Amino acid sequence: KGLQSVVEQAAHKVSTPGEVSEPAEEPWDCEIAVVVGMGVEAGGLLDLMTDTRMTRCANYVEHAGILDGRRVVVAVSGAGANAANQTTEDLIAIYRPAWVVAAGFAAALQNDIRRGHFVMPQSVVDQTGRVLAVGFQLDAESSSQMKGLHCGQLLSIDGLIDSTEEKRRLAEHHDAVACDMETAAVAACCQRCQTRFLSVRIVTDGFDECLPESLVTLNRQKSLSGKLGAAAGAIWNRPGSVKDLWKLKQDALQASDRLGRFLAGVIAQLAG
């Protein structure tokens, strides 16, 4: 049973959302804090929570609610290491959670890791080569028996990867199975604050899959006006970009749902 059943049932469990779009009147005790970079990464888990209240904080958007009887806070930090670090610091200072979970999407750096697979790393490495431990460990025998679950090292980098050659180089240099943008920053903050930490990622980009150039250009823009300009230019120069954007959205929503169900199963097994 345990995590193996979570993996097997990730595509089947259904729940009803209960979002209340009001700020909580006062902070309350939180057992689990989940940090994601983008709102779409949180959607699947939020759909499984009840009595949820949203608060727009100075550095992040917070959703506090109940998941299977446990108090959980899901924080949308914004993309990147700096945002993730600040959000994690704030959450630990306010709530002192028993666990902090870095969750969201990831790109595969190995051929055998496919879209839809899950990554629960045993360690995290950043671009400088700093390696950080993860508090929730699976033994090699257990993880090898769970199809679609990988427990190798996760790499956190500053931006998107737009070629398989770059993926291969990063995998070899950092001995990593997948990469994201925020996990190393969350792990480092938890280490400083002596808070237990783990990461759960769903692969949305396989090893041989790369984003269309128009979407990579869009992501590189820092300002809203820049993103709008890049989007307009992409659509004008290549009308098929609209289909790219629509498919990307649908794939992200599906991945978020599966991630949410998997996360719920993992959180249920965390000791307080």
CSV table of C-alpha atoms in Angstrom, one decimal:
chain,number,residue,atom,x,y,z
A,1,LYS,CA,0.0,0.0,0.0
A,2,GLY,CA,1.6,3.3,1.0
A,3,LEU,CA,3.1,5.4,-1.8
A,4,GLN,CA,2.7,2.6,-4.3
A,5,SER,CA,-1.1,2.8,-4.0
A,6,VAL,CA,-0.8,6.6,-4.2
A,7,VAL,CA,1.0,6.3,-7.6
A,8,GLU,CA,-1.5,3.7,-8.9
A,9,GLN,CA,-4.6,5.7,-7.8
A,10,ALA,CA,-3.3,9.2,-8.8
A,11,ALA,CA,-5.5,9.3,-11.9
A,12,HIS,CA,-8.7,8.0,-10.3
A,13,LYS,CA,-9.4,9.9,-7.0
A,14,VAL,CA,-12.0,12.7,-7.3
A,15,SER,CA,-13.0,15.4,-4.8
A,16,THR,CA,-15.1,18.5,-4.7
A,17,PRO,CA,-13.5,22.0,-4.2
A,18,GLY,CA,-14.6,24.3,-1.4
A,19,GLU,CA,-12.8,27.6,-2.0
A,20,VAL,CA,-13.8,30.7,0.0
A,21,SER,CA,-12.2,33.8,-1.5
A,22,GLU,CA,-11.7,35.7,1.7
A,23,PRO,CA,-8.6,36.3,3.8
A,24,ALA,CA,-8.4,34.4,7.1
A,25,GLU,CA,-9.2,36.6,10.1
A,26,GLU,CA,-6.1,35.4,12.0
A,27,PRO,CA,-3.2,33.0,11.5
A,28,TRP,CA,-3.8,29.4,12.6
A,29,ASP,CA,-1.6,26.5,13.2
A,30,CYS,CA,-0.4,24.8,10.1
A,31,GLU,CA,0.9,21.2,9.9
A,32,ILE,CA,2.0,21.2,6.3
A,33,ALA,CA,3.1,24.1,4.1
A,34,VAL,CA,3.3,23.6,0.3
A,35,VAL,CA,5.3,26.0,-1.9
A,36,VAL,CA,4.6,26.2,-5.6
A,37,GLY,CA,5.9,28.6,-8.2
A,38,MET,CA,2.8,29.1,-10.3
A,39,GLY,CA,-0.9,29.0,-9.6
A,40,VAL,CA,-1.7,26.3,-12.1
A,41,GLU,CA,0.7,24.0,-10.2
A,42,ALA,CA,-1.5,24.4,-7.0
A,43,GLY,CA,-4.9,24.0,-8.7
A,44,GLY,CA,-5.2,20.2,-8.4
A,45,LEU,CA,-4.3,20.2,-4.7
A,46,LEU,CA,-6.6,23.1,-3.9
A,47,ASP,CA,-9.5,21.2,-5.5
A,48,LEU,CA,-9.1,18.5,-2.9
A,49,MET,CA,-9.1,20.9,0.1
A,50,THR,CA,-12.1,22.2,2.0
A,51,ASP,CA,-12.8,25.4,3.9
A,52,THR,CA,-10.1,27.1,1.9
A,53,ARG,CA,-9.4,30.8,2.4
A,54,MET,CA,-7.2,32.9,0.1
A,55,THR,CA,-5.0,35.7,1.3
A,56,ARG,CA,-2.9,38.0,-0.9
A,57,CYS,CA,0.3,38.4,1.2
A,58,ALA,CA,3.2,40.8,0.5
A,59,ASN,CA,5.4,38.2,-1.2
A,60,TYR,CA,3.0,35.4,-2.2
A,61,VAL,CA,-0.7,34.3,-2.5
A,62,GLU,CA,-1.7,31.9,0.3
A,63,HIS,CA,-4.5,29.3,0.3
A,64,ALA,CA,-5.2,27.9,3.8
A,65,GLY,CA,-7.6,25.0,4.3
A,66,ILE,CA,-8.2,21.4,5.4
A,67,LEU,CA,-6.9,18.3,3.6
A,68,ASP,CA,-8.2,15.0,5.0
A,69,GLY,CA,-8.5,16.6,8.4
A,70,ARG,CA,-5.1,18.3,8.4
A,71,ARG,CA,-4.4,22.0,8.3
A,72,VAL,CA,-2.5,22.8,5.1
A,73,VAL,CA,-1.2,26.1,3.6
A,74,VAL,CA,-0.5,26.2,-0.1
A,75,ALA,CA,1.6,29.3,-1.1
A,76,VAL,CA,2.1,30.4,-4.7
A,77,SER,CA,5.4,32.2,-4.6
A,78,GLY,CA,6.0,33.2,-8.2
A,79,ALA,CA,8.6,31.7,-10.4
A,80,GLY,CA,12.3,31.5,-9.5
A,81,ALA,CA,14.6,31.0,-6.5
A,82,ASN,CA,14.3,34.4,-4.9
A,83,ALA,CA,10.5,34.3,-4.7
A,84,ALA,CA,10.6,30.7,-3.4
A,85,ASN,CA,13.1,31.6,-0.7
A,86,GLN,CA,11.2,34.6,0.5
A,87,THR,CA,7.9,32.7,0.6
A,88,THR,CA,9.4,29.8,2.5
A,89,GLU,CA,11.0,32.1,5.0
A,90,ASP,CA,7.6,33.9,5.6
A,91,LEU,CA,5.7,30.6,5.9
A,92,ILE,CA,8.1,29.1,8.5
A,93,ALA,CA,8.2,32.4,10.5
A,94,ILE,CA,4.4,32.6,10.6
A,95,TYR,CA,3.3,29.0,10.9
A,96,ARG,CA,6.3,26.9,12.1
A,97,PRO,CA,4.9,23.9,10.0
A,98,ALA,CA,6.1,20.4,10.7
A,99,TRP,CA,6.9,19.9,7.0
A,100,VAL,CA,7.5,22.2,4.0
A,101,VAL,CA,6.8,20.6,0.6
A,102,ALA,CA,8.3,22.1,-2.6
A,103,ALA,CA,5.8,20.9,-5.3
A,104,GLY,CA,5.0,21.6,-9.0
A,105,PHE,CA,6.2,20.8,-12.5
A,106,ALA,CA,9.6,19.5,-13.7
A,107,ALA,CA,11.5,18.7,-16.9
A,108,ALA,CA,13.1,15.3,-17.4
A,109,LEU,CA,16.8,15.0,-17.8
A,110,GLN,CA,16.9,11.3,-18.4
A,111,ASN,CA,15.5,9.2,-21.3
A,112,ASP,CA,13.5,6.8,-19.1
A,113,ILE,CA,11.6,9.6,-17.3
A,114,ARG,CA,8.4,10.4,-19.2
A,115,ARG,CA,5.8,13.0,-19.1
A,116,GLY,CA,3.4,12.2,-16.2
A,117,HIS,CA,6.0,10.5,-14.1
A,118,PHE,CA,6.6,11.7,-10.5
A,119,VAL,CA,10.0,12.7,-9.0
A,120,MET,CA,10.5,12.6,-5.2
A,121,PRO,CA,14.3,13.4,-5.0
A,122,GLN,CA,16.5,12.1,-2.3
A,123,SER,CA,18.7,15.2,-2.7
A,124,VAL,CA,18.6,18.6,-4.5
A,125,VAL,CA,21.4,20.4,-6.2
A,126,ASP,CA,21.6,24.0,-7.4
A,127,GLN,CA,23.6,25.4,-10.3
A,128,THR,CA,26.6,26.1,-8.1
A,129,GLY,CA,26.8,22.4,-7.2
A,130,ARG,CA,25.5,22.8,-3.6
A,131,VAL,CA,23.8,19.6,-2.6
A,132,LEU,CA,20.9,19.7,-0.1
A,133,ALA,CA,19.4,16.7,1.7
A,134,VAL,CA,15.7,15.8,1.7
A,135,GLY,CA,14.0,14.8,4.9
A,136,PHE,CA,11.6,12.2,3.5
A,137,GLN,CA,13.5,9.2,2.1
A,138,LEU,CA,12.4,6.2,0.2
A,139,ASP,CA,14.6,3.1,0.2
A,140,ALA,CA,15.9,2.0,-3.2
A,141,GLU,CA,13.9,-1.3,-3.2
A,142,SER,CA,10.6,0.5,-2.5
A,143,SER,CA,11.1,3.2,-5.1
A,144,SER,CA,12.2,0.7,-7.8
A,145,GLN,CA,8.9,-1.2,-7.4
A,146,MET,CA,6.8,1.9,-8.0
A,147,LYS,CA,6.4,2.4,-11.8
A,148,GLY,CA,6.5,6.1,-12.8
A,149,LEU,CA,8.2,7.3,-9.6
A,150,HIS,CA,11.8,8.4,-9.6
A,151,CYS,CA,14.0,9.3,-6.6
A,152,GLY,CA,17.3,10.5,-8.0
A,153,GLN,CA,18.8,14.0,-7.6
A,154,LEU,CA,16.8,17.0,-8.7
A,155,LEU,CA,18.5,20.1,-10.2
A,156,SER,CA,17.2,23.6,-9.7
A,157,ILE,CA,18.1,26.2,-12.4
A,158,ASP,CA,17.3,29.8,-13.3
A,159,GLY,CA,15.3,29.3,-16.5
A,160,LEU,CA,13.8,27.0,-19.1
A,161,ILE,CA,15.8,24.5,-21.1
A,162,ASP,CA,15.2,24.7,-24.9
A,163,SER,CA,17.2,21.8,-26.2
A,164,THR,CA,17.9,18.1,-25.5
A,165,GLU,CA,21.6,18.8,-25.8
A,166,GLU,CA,21.4,21.2,-22.8
A,167,LYS,CA,19.3,18.6,-20.9
A,168,ARG,CA,22.0,16.0,-21.5
A,169,ARG,CA,24.8,18.3,-20.4
A,170,LEU,CA,23.0,19.3,-17.2
A,171,ALA,CA,22.2,15.7,-16.3
A,172,GLU,CA,25.8,14.6,-16.7
A,173,HIS,CA,27.3,17.6,-14.9
A,174,HIS,CA,24.9,17.5,-11.9
A,175,ASP,CA,24.0,13.8,-11.8
A,176,ALA,CA,20.4,14.8,-11.9
A,177,VAL,CA,17.2,13.1,-13.2
A,178,ALA,CA,15.0,16.2,-13.6
A,179,CYS,CA,15.1,19.9,-13.1
A,180,ASP,CA,12.9,22.8,-11.9
A,181,MET,CA,13.4,26.4,-10.8
A,182,GLU,CA,12.4,26.6,-7.1
A,183,THR,CA,13.2,23.4,-5.1
A,184,ALA,CA,16.8,24.1,-4.1
A,185,ALA,CA,15.8,27.5,-2.7
A,186,VAL,CA,13.1,26.0,-0.6
A,187,ALA,CA,15.4,23.2,0.6
A,188,ALA,CA,18.1,25.7,1.6
A,189,CYS,CA,15.7,27.8,3.5
A,190,CYS,CA,14.3,24.8,5.4
A,191,GLN,CA,17.9,23.7,6.2
A,192,ARG,CA,18.7,27.1,7.7
A,193,CYS,CA,15.4,27.1,9.7
A,194,GLN,CA,15.8,23.5,10.7
A,195,THR,CA,12.4,22.5,9.2
A,196,ARG,CA,11.7,19.1,7.7
A,197,PHE,CA,11.5,19.3,3.9
A,198,LEU,CA,10.5,17.2,0.9
A,199,SER,CA,9.8,17.7,-2.8
A,200,VAL,CA,7.2,16.2,-5.1
A,201,ARG,CA,7.3,17.1,-8.8
A,202,ILE,CA,5.4,15.8,-11.8
A,203,VAL,CA,7.2,15.7,-15.1
A,204,THR,CA,5.5,17.9,-17.8
A,205,ASP,CA,8.4,17.9,-20.3
A,206,GLY,CA,10.0,14.6,-21.3
A,207,PHE,CA,13.6,14.3,-22.2
A,208,ASP,CA,12.9,14.7,-26.0
A,209,GLU,CA,10.3,17.3,-25.6
A,210,CYS,CA,11.0,21.1,-25.7
A,211,LEU,CA,8.8,24.1,-25.6
A,212,PRO,CA,8.1,25.9,-28.9
A,213,GLU,CA,10.5,28.8,-29.4
A,214,SER,CA,7.6,31.3,-29.2
A,215,LEU,CA,6.8,30.1,-25.7
A,216,VAL,CA,10.4,30.2,-24.6
A,217,THR,CA,10.7,33.8,-25.8
A,218,LEU,CA,7.5,34.6,-23.9
A,219,ASN,CA,8.8,33.1,-20.7
A,220,ARG,CA,12.0,35.2,-20.9
A,221,GLN,CA,10.1,38.4,-20.7
A,222,LYS,CA,10.2,40.0,-17.2
A,223,SER,CA,7.4,42.6,-17.5
A,224,LEU,CA,3.7,42.1,-18.3
A,225,SER,CA,4.1,44.4,-21.3
A,226,GLY,CA,7.0,42.4,-22.5
A,227,LYS,CA,5.0,39.1,-22.2
A,228,LEU,CA,2.1,40.7,-24.0
A,229,GLY,CA,4.3,41.9,-26.8
A,230,ALA,CA,6.0,38.6,-27.2
A,231,ALA,CA,2.7,36.8,-27.3
A,232,ALA,CA,1.3,39.2,-29.9
A,233,GLY,CA,4.4,38.9,-32.0
A,234,ALA,CA,4.3,35.1,-31.8
A,235,ILE,CA,0.7,35.0,-32.9
A,236,TRP,CA,1.2,37.5,-35.7
A,237,ASN,CA,4.3,35.7,-37.1
A,238,ARG,CA,3.0,32.2,-36.5
A,239,PRO,CA,-0.8,31.8,-36.0
A,240,GLY,CA,-0.2,28.2,-34.9
A,241,SER,CA,1.2,29.6,-31.6
A,242,VAL,CA,-2.4,29.9,-30.4
A,243,LYS,CA,-2.7,26.1,-30.6
A,244,ASP,CA,0.6,25.8,-28.7
A,245,LEU,CA,-0.6,28.0,-25.9
A,246,TRP,CA,-4.0,26.2,-25.7
A,247,LYS,CA,-2.3,22.7,-25.6
A,248,LEU,CA,0.2,23.9,-23.0
A,249,LYS,CA,-2.7,25.1,-20.8
A,250,GLN,CA,-4.6,21.8,-21.2
A,251,ASP,CA,-1.5,19.7,-20.4
A,252,ALA,CA,-0.8,21.9,-17.4
A,253,LEU,CA,-4.3,21.5,-16.0
A,254,GLN,CA,-4.2,17.8,-16.4
A,255,ALA,CA,-0.7,17.5,-14.8
A,256,SER,CA,-1.9,19.7,-11.9
A,257,ASP,CA,-4.8,17.4,-11.2
A,258,ARG,CA,-2.6,14.3,-11.1
A,259,LEU,CA,0.0,16.2,-8.9
A,260,GLY,CA,-2.7,17.2,-6.5
A,261,ARG,CA,-4.0,13.6,-6.0
A,262,PHE,CA,-0.5,12.3,-5.6
A,263,LEU,CA,0.4,15.1,-3.1
A,264,ALA,CA,-2.7,14.4,-1.0
A,265,GLY,CA,-1.5,10.8,-0.7
A,266,VAL,CA,2.0,11.8,0.3
A,267,ILE,CA,0.9,14.4,2.8
A,268,ALA,CA,-1.4,11.8,4.5
A,269,GLN,CA,1.7,9.8,5.3
A,270,LEU,CA,3.7,12.6,6.9
A,271,ALA,CA,4.2,12.5,10.6
A,272,GLY,CA,3.3,15.6,12.5
